[in-house]
Amino acid sequence: MAQHSVHVREAAKYLSKLRLSWSDPDWPTNFLVVHKEDPTLVGLIREVVQYLLEDTPAGQTTIVWLPETLTEIHGDRIMHGCPETVDLVVTVGGDGTVLGAAWLFQEVVPPIVSFHSGTVGFLNTYSLVQHPQVLQQIVTEGCRVNIRMRLSCEVRREKGPVTYHVLNELVVDRGTSPMTTLDVFVDGTRMTTVQADGLIVATPTGSTAYSMAAGGSVIHPGVPAILITPICPHTLSFRPLLLPDSVELVIRVNEGSRGNAWASFDGRARMELNRGDEIAVSSSNFPVPTVCREDQTRDWFNGLARCLHWNDRPSANHLGVEPL
């Protein structure tokens, strides 16, 4: 047992320092560019595409894939849609753009490097103006990647099962009903019955999103955990819970609930859940590798300081002058 425990800890340390690299002749040749819906970005995206086509070591073999809606950019080696094989995903936008890119791959996810066009988030640490240097370094020298946990969410209802893999969170809420009642099971054992506006089941990556706004804890992305955060519970003693990622969590709409519930997966695929319907949640076998700027921990703490102004306070006013 002790030996297995050591192996598990060593594997965790290895994942936190994982590097991604390519070598000749296996340079990446299929790039997917995902961007937020903003007409003002077309010119900048064109520059990124031009760089990928002309200045990467892959040379004339490079193919760049763009969303079908981006018809303004076209060329011999520019395709529209989402291919089955992608070597590197390049996102331009905010954290939501990264979520959208990960959502495209419901199984194996290619590495994602993200650029922001103004507003910095937790997942996009590079400025778009840095794209030539960043992409050149990634392709020729390699980079560190953050292996971000996803949740596998299997919806079980009369219409038949369907599974989604989410990077941020599953949300089960009351919809238009005044309240919802949810039964929660952990590894087959009933944990509790929740009367609330809803329940958030988040990953460590998602802990700084909706879950945090609802009072949930902030979790380092390297912690293998599942976070349960209630939305306006009817008992003040129901505080957010942190469970190991090895458990299976089942959320079932109570037969006596006042109304049906609604579920959304990273804000997508919103669906109605009838009484008796349930969602089984577990750690997904298909995580999301995102390119680090420095390393997993420094990027995370920089994100806390930059996005949340974590533990930041105004300087002391030694003159005793009231601010205007």
Short mmCIF file of C-alpha atoms in Angstrom, two decimals:
data_model
loop_
_atom_site.label_atom_id
_atom_site.label_comp_id
_atom_site.label_asym_id
_atom_site.label_seq_id
_atom_site.Cartn_x
_atom_site.Cartn_y
_atom_site.Cartn_z
CA MET A 1 0.00 0.00 0.00
CA ALA A 2 2.77 2.42 0.94
CA GLN A 3 4.59 1.71 -2.32
CA HIS A 4 1.46 2.39 -4.39
CA SER A 5 0.90 5.64 -2.49
CA VAL A 6 4.42 6.77 -3.34
CA HIS A 7 3.81 5.99 -7.02
CA VAL A 8 0.60 8.03 -7.01
CA ARG A 9 2.34 11.05 -5.48
CA GLU A 10 5.25 10.79 -7.91
CA ALA A 11 2.80 10.65 -10.83
CA ALA A 12 1.11 13.80 -9.54
CA LYS A 13 4.47 15.60 -9.34
CA TYR A 14 5.28 14.48 -12.88
CA LEU A 15 2.00 15.79 -14.29
CA SER A 16 2.58 19.20 -12.70
CA LYS A 17 5.90 19.48 -14.56
CA LEU A 18 4.87 17.89 -17.86
CA ARG A 19 6.46 19.36 -21.00
CA LEU A 20 5.13 19.17 -24.52
CA SER A 21 7.52 19.16 -27.47
CA TRP A 22 7.75 18.22 -31.13
CA SER A 23 10.75 17.34 -33.27
CA ASP A 24 11.52 17.25 -36.99
CA PRO A 25 9.84 15.76 -39.04
CA ASP A 26 6.88 15.59 -36.66
CA TRP A 27 6.20 19.33 -36.43
CA PRO A 28 2.54 20.18 -35.85
CA THR A 29 0.73 20.62 -39.15
CA ASN A 30 -2.95 20.95 -38.18
CA PHE A 31 -3.88 24.08 -36.24
CA LEU A 32 -7.38 25.00 -35.11
CA VAL A 33 -8.03 28.69 -34.39
CA VAL A 34 -11.02 29.41 -32.14
CA HIS A 35 -12.03 33.00 -31.44
CA LYS A 36 -14.73 34.94 -29.67
CA GLU A 37 -17.47 36.52 -31.76
CA ASP A 38 -16.02 39.98 -32.33
CA PRO A 39 -15.79 41.53 -35.83
CA THR A 40 -12.95 43.80 -34.69
CA LEU A 41 -10.70 40.76 -34.21
CA VAL A 42 -10.76 39.60 -37.84
CA GLY A 43 -7.63 41.53 -38.78
CA LEU A 44 -5.66 40.20 -35.80
CA ILE A 45 -6.82 36.64 -36.43
CA ARG A 46 -5.70 37.00 -40.05
CA GLU A 47 -2.22 37.86 -38.76
CA VAL A 48 -2.17 34.73 -36.57
CA VAL A 49 -3.29 32.55 -39.49
CA GLN A 50 -0.68 34.10 -41.79
CA TYR A 51 2.03 33.38 -39.24
CA LEU A 52 0.96 29.75 -38.83
CA LEU A 53 0.96 29.25 -42.60
CA GLU A 54 4.28 30.91 -43.37
CA ASP A 55 6.57 31.17 -40.37
CA THR A 56 6.32 27.88 -38.48
CA PRO A 57 8.79 25.05 -39.20
CA ALA A 58 6.01 22.98 -40.77
CA GLY A 59 6.26 25.17 -43.87
CA GLN A 60 4.00 24.39 -46.79
CA THR A 61 2.41 21.37 -45.10
CA THR A 62 0.58 23.49 -42.52
CA ILE A 63 -3.22 23.60 -42.57
CA VAL A 64 -5.18 26.08 -40.46
CA TRP A 65 -8.77 25.36 -39.52
CA LEU A 66 -11.17 28.18 -38.72
CA PRO A 67 -14.79 28.31 -37.50
CA GLU A 68 -17.34 27.99 -40.30
CA THR A 69 -18.67 31.45 -39.45
CA LEU A 70 -15.34 33.17 -40.17
CA THR A 71 -15.76 33.39 -43.94
CA GLU A 72 -13.73 36.60 -44.25
CA ILE A 73 -10.48 34.61 -44.10
CA HIS A 74 -9.85 32.05 -46.83
CA GLY A 75 -6.99 30.50 -48.78
CA ASP A 76 -5.56 27.30 -50.25
CA ARG A 77 -4.48 25.90 -46.88
CA ILE A 78 -7.29 27.36 -44.82
CA MET A 79 -10.17 25.03 -43.99
CA HIS A 80 -13.42 25.74 -42.15
CA GLY A 81 -14.90 23.42 -39.54
CA CYS A 82 -13.41 21.18 -36.86
CA PRO A 83 -11.17 18.31 -38.04
CA GLU A 84 -10.78 14.96 -36.32
CA THR A 85 -7.03 15.47 -35.90
CA VAL A 86 -5.61 18.68 -34.44
CA ASP A 87 -2.03 19.19 -33.24
CA LEU A 88 -2.54 22.53 -31.50
CA VAL A 89 -5.55 24.72 -30.72
CA VAL A 90 -5.02 28.49 -30.71
CA THR A 91 -7.74 30.52 -28.98
CA VAL A 92 -8.27 34.27 -29.21
CA GLY A 93 -10.61 35.74 -26.61
CA GLY A 94 -11.37 35.19 -22.95
CA ASP A 95 -11.76 32.19 -20.67
CA GLY A 96 -15.11 31.45 -22.32
CA THR A 97 -13.33 30.96 -25.64
CA VAL A 98 -11.09 28.32 -24.06
CA LEU A 99 -14.18 26.58 -22.64
CA GLY A 100 -15.73 26.63 -26.10
CA ALA A 101 -12.60 25.13 -27.65
CA ALA A 102 -12.49 22.33 -25.07
CA TRP A 103 -16.21 21.67 -25.64
CA LEU A 104 -15.50 20.89 -29.31
CA PHE A 105 -13.53 17.82 -28.18
CA GLN A 106 -15.72 15.64 -26.01
CA GLU A 107 -13.02 12.99 -25.84
CA VAL A 108 -9.26 13.53 -26.39
CA VAL A 109 -8.42 17.25 -26.34
CA PRO A 110 -5.35 18.62 -28.18
CA PRO A 111 -3.10 21.15 -26.41
CA ILE A 112 -4.61 24.65 -26.18
CA VAL A 113 -2.62 27.89 -26.19
CA SER A 114 -4.75 30.92 -25.41
CA PHE A 115 -4.31 34.60 -26.24
CA HIS A 116 -6.34 37.44 -24.81
CA SER A 117 -7.31 40.47 -26.86
CA GLY A 118 -7.53 42.87 -23.93
CA THR A 119 -9.20 41.29 -20.92
CA VAL A 120 -6.96 38.84 -19.07
CA GLY A 121 -8.49 35.70 -17.53
CA PHE A 122 -7.31 32.63 -15.64
CA LEU A 123 -6.91 30.55 -18.80
CA ASN A 124 -5.46 33.10 -21.24
CA THR A 125 -2.13 34.39 -20.01
CA TYR A 126 -0.64 35.62 -23.31
CA SER A 127 -1.42 38.87 -25.10
CA LEU A 128 -2.36 38.49 -28.76
CA VAL A 129 0.49 40.77 -29.82
CA GLN A 130 2.90 38.13 -28.48
CA HIS A 131 1.68 35.41 -30.83
CA PRO A 132 4.77 35.24 -33.12
CA GLN A 133 7.23 34.72 -30.26
CA VAL A 134 4.92 32.42 -28.27
CA LEU A 135 3.96 30.14 -31.17
CA GLN A 136 7.55 29.97 -32.40
CA GLN A 137 8.77 28.93 -28.95
CA ILE A 138 6.00 26.35 -28.47
CA VAL A 139 6.59 24.67 -31.82
CA THR A 140 10.40 24.70 -31.82
CA GLU A 141 11.32 24.49 -28.12
CA GLY A 142 8.25 22.98 -26.47
CA CYS A 143 6.34 24.24 -23.45
CA ARG A 144 4.93 23.24 -20.09
CA VAL A 145 1.30 22.21 -20.02
CA ASN A 146 -1.30 22.18 -17.29
CA ILE A 147 -3.37 18.97 -17.32
CA ARG A 148 -6.77 20.30 -16.30
CA MET A 149 -9.32 17.86 -14.91
CA ARG A 150 -12.74 17.58 -16.55
CA LEU A 151 -15.94 16.08 -15.18
CA SER A 152 -17.81 13.30 -16.97
CA CYS A 153 -21.54 14.00 -16.60
CA GLU A 154 -23.84 11.14 -17.65
CA VAL A 155 -27.48 12.21 -17.83
CA ARG A 156 -29.83 9.31 -17.11
CA ARG A 157 -33.46 9.83 -18.12
CA GLU A 158 -36.25 8.26 -20.18
CA LYS A 159 -34.98 9.75 -23.44
CA GLY A 160 -31.79 7.73 -23.04
CA PRO A 161 -28.37 8.47 -21.55
CA VAL A 162 -26.08 11.21 -22.84
CA THR A 163 -22.64 12.17 -21.56
CA TYR A 164 -20.87 15.53 -21.55
CA HIS A 165 -17.34 16.36 -20.42
CA VAL A 166 -17.05 19.76 -18.72
CA LEU A 167 -14.00 21.84 -17.86
CA ASN A 168 -15.67 24.25 -15.42
CA GLU A 169 -18.89 22.96 -13.91
CA LEU A 170 -22.19 21.17 -14.02
CA VAL A 171 -25.09 23.31 -12.77
CA VAL A 172 -28.43 21.82 -11.73
CA ASP A 173 -30.89 24.61 -10.93
CA ARG A 174 -34.58 25.21 -10.25
CA GLY A 175 -35.35 26.85 -13.59
CA THR A 176 -38.67 28.72 -13.27
CA SER A 177 -39.78 26.72 -10.20
CA PRO A 178 -39.63 28.46 -6.80
CA MET A 179 -37.24 25.79 -5.50
CA THR A 180 -35.79 22.41 -6.40
CA THR A 181 -35.21 19.32 -4.26
CA LEU A 182 -32.22 17.17 -5.18
CA ASP A 183 -31.03 13.87 -3.71
CA VAL A 184 -27.24 13.56 -3.64
CA PHE A 185 -25.43 10.19 -3.54
CA VAL A 186 -21.69 9.53 -3.19
CA ASP A 187 -20.47 6.09 -4.35
CA GLY A 188 -24.01 4.74 -3.99
CA THR A 189 -24.57 6.08 -0.47
CA ARG A 190 -27.13 8.81 0.05
CA MET A 191 -25.29 11.90 1.27
CA THR A 192 -28.12 14.40 1.65
CA THR A 193 -31.25 15.91 0.17
CA VAL A 194 -30.81 19.50 -0.97
CA GLN A 195 -33.53 22.12 -1.01
CA ALA A 196 -32.09 25.10 -2.81
CA ASP A 197 -32.05 27.17 -5.97
CA GLY A 198 -29.60 24.62 -7.30
CA LEU A 199 -26.28 22.86 -7.01
CA ILE A 200 -22.91 23.48 -8.67
CA VAL A 201 -20.46 20.63 -9.21
CA ALA A 202 -17.14 22.19 -10.20
CA THR A 203 -13.62 21.20 -11.12
CA PRO A 204 -10.59 22.99 -9.64
CA THR A 205 -10.45 25.02 -12.87
CA GLY A 206 -14.12 25.94 -12.43
CA SER A 207 -13.65 26.86 -8.77
CA THR A 208 -12.89 30.47 -9.74
CA ALA A 209 -16.06 30.82 -11.82
CA TYR A 210 -19.74 30.34 -10.88
CA SER A 211 -18.85 28.25 -7.83
CA MET A 212 -16.75 31.04 -6.33
CA ALA A 213 -19.54 33.56 -6.92
CA ALA A 214 -21.86 31.23 -4.98
CA GLY A 215 -19.44 31.03 -2.03
CA GLY A 216 -17.32 28.04 -3.03
CA SER A 217 -13.63 27.63 -2.23
CA VAL A 218 -10.84 28.45 -4.67
CA ILE A 219 -8.84 25.33 -5.56
CA HIS A 220 -5.42 24.92 -7.18
CA PRO A 221 -5.83 23.21 -10.61
CA GLY A 222 -3.42 20.46 -9.57
CA VAL A 223 -5.66 19.27 -6.72
CA PRO A 224 -7.63 16.14 -7.78
CA ALA A 225 -10.99 17.10 -6.33
CA ILE A 226 -14.68 17.67 -7.03
CA LEU A 227 -16.28 20.74 -5.46
CA ILE A 228 -19.98 20.80 -4.50
CA THR A 229 -21.40 24.28 -3.97
CA PRO A 230 -25.08 24.92 -3.16
CA ILE A 231 -26.93 27.86 -4.72
CA CYS A 232 -28.95 29.68 -2.05
CA PRO A 233 -29.64 26.59 0.12
CA HIS A 234 -32.59 26.63 2.53
CA THR A 235 -30.31 25.56 5.38
CA LEU A 236 -27.41 27.87 6.22
CA SER A 237 -25.41 24.91 7.54
CA PHE A 238 -25.00 23.48 4.01
CA ARG A 239 -21.52 24.74 3.18
CA PRO A 240 -19.48 23.89 0.07
CA LEU A 241 -17.88 20.43 0.15
CA LEU A 242 -14.66 19.15 -1.38
CA LEU A 243 -14.63 15.48 -2.41
CA PRO A 244 -11.82 13.34 -3.87
CA ASP A 245 -11.93 12.89 -7.63
CA SER A 246 -12.14 9.11 -7.17
CA VAL A 247 -15.82 9.19 -6.14
CA GLU A 248 -18.94 8.96 -8.30
CA LEU A 249 -21.47 11.62 -7.46
CA VAL A 250 -25.13 11.18 -8.43
CA ILE A 251 -27.61 14.06 -8.38
CA ARG A 252 -31.25 12.97 -8.68
CA VAL A 253 -34.35 15.14 -8.89
CA ASN A 254 -36.40 14.16 -5.86
CA GLU A 255 -39.78 12.58 -6.63
CA GLY A 256 -41.40 15.07 -4.26
CA SER A 257 -39.73 18.13 -5.77
CA ARG A 258 -42.08 21.08 -6.38
CA GLY A 259 -41.03 21.21 -10.00
CA ASN A 260 -38.56 19.91 -12.54
CA ALA A 261 -34.91 20.95 -12.53
CA TRP A 262 -32.64 22.18 -15.30
CA ALA A 263 -29.05 21.23 -16.03
CA SER A 264 -26.33 23.01 -17.98
CA PHE A 265 -22.80 21.87 -18.79
CA ASP A 266 -20.20 24.63 -18.93
CA GLY A 267 -23.17 26.86 -19.73
CA ARG A 268 -24.14 24.71 -22.72
CA ALA A 269 -26.59 21.95 -23.69
CA ARG A 270 -29.19 23.19 -21.20
CA MET A 271 -31.85 20.55 -20.62
CA GLU A 272 -34.85 19.90 -18.40
CA LEU A 273 -34.72 17.12 -15.80
CA ASN A 274 -37.96 15.49 -14.70
CA ARG A 275 -38.55 14.03 -11.26
CA GLY A 276 -36.50 10.85 -10.98
CA ASP A 277 -33.96 11.89 -13.63
CA GLU A 278 -30.35 11.87 -12.48
CA ILE A 279 -26.84 12.86 -13.48
CA ALA A 280 -23.82 10.72 -12.57
CA VAL A 281 -20.65 12.81 -12.18
CA SER A 282 -17.10 11.46 -12.05
CA SER A 283 -13.61 12.45 -13.06
CA SER A 284 -13.30 12.36 -16.85
CA ASN A 285 -10.71 10.29 -18.68
CA PHE A 286 -10.26 13.19 -21.11
CA PRO A 287 -8.56 16.17 -19.40
CA VAL A 288 -7.67 19.45 -21.10
CA PRO A 289 -3.97 20.29 -21.62
CA THR A 290 -3.41 24.08 -21.60
CA VAL A 291 -0.08 25.74 -22.31
CA CYS A 292 1.53 27.38 -19.27
CA ARG A 293 3.20 30.77 -19.39
CA GLU A 294 5.60 29.86 -16.56
CA ASP A 295 4.34 26.83 -14.66
CA GLN A 296 1.10 25.59 -13.17
CA THR A 297 1.45 27.15 -9.73
CA ARG A 298 2.93 30.52 -10.71
CA ASP A 299 0.33 30.95 -13.45
CA TRP A 300 -2.42 30.21 -10.93
CA PHE A 301 -1.20 32.66 -8.29
CA ASN A 302 -0.65 35.30 -10.95
CA GLY A 303 -4.24 34.72 -12.05
CA LEU A 304 -5.52 35.18 -8.50
CA ALA A 305 -3.66 38.47 -8.18
CA ARG A 306 -4.51 39.72 -11.66
CA CYS A 307 -8.15 38.66 -11.96
CA LEU A 308 -9.35 38.66 -8.34
CA HIS A 309 -6.90 41.11 -6.74
CA TRP A 310 -6.46 38.36 -4.15
CA ASN A 311 -5.38 39.63 -0.71
CA ASP A 312 -4.92 43.10 -2.17
CA ARG A 313 -5.86 46.20 -0.22
CA PRO A 314 -5.33 49.94 -0.64
CA SER A 315 -2.16 51.42 0.81
CA ALA A 316 -2.42 53.11 4.20
CA ASN A 317 -3.26 56.81 4.10
CA HIS A 318 -0.61 58.28 6.42
CA LEU A 319 -1.72 61.87 5.84
CA GLY A 320 -5.22 61.24 7.15
CA VAL A 321 -6.77 62.93 4.11
CA GLU A 322 -10.14 61.58 3.04
CA PRO A 323 -10.10 60.37 -0.59
CA LEU A 324 -12.25 62.30 -3.05
#
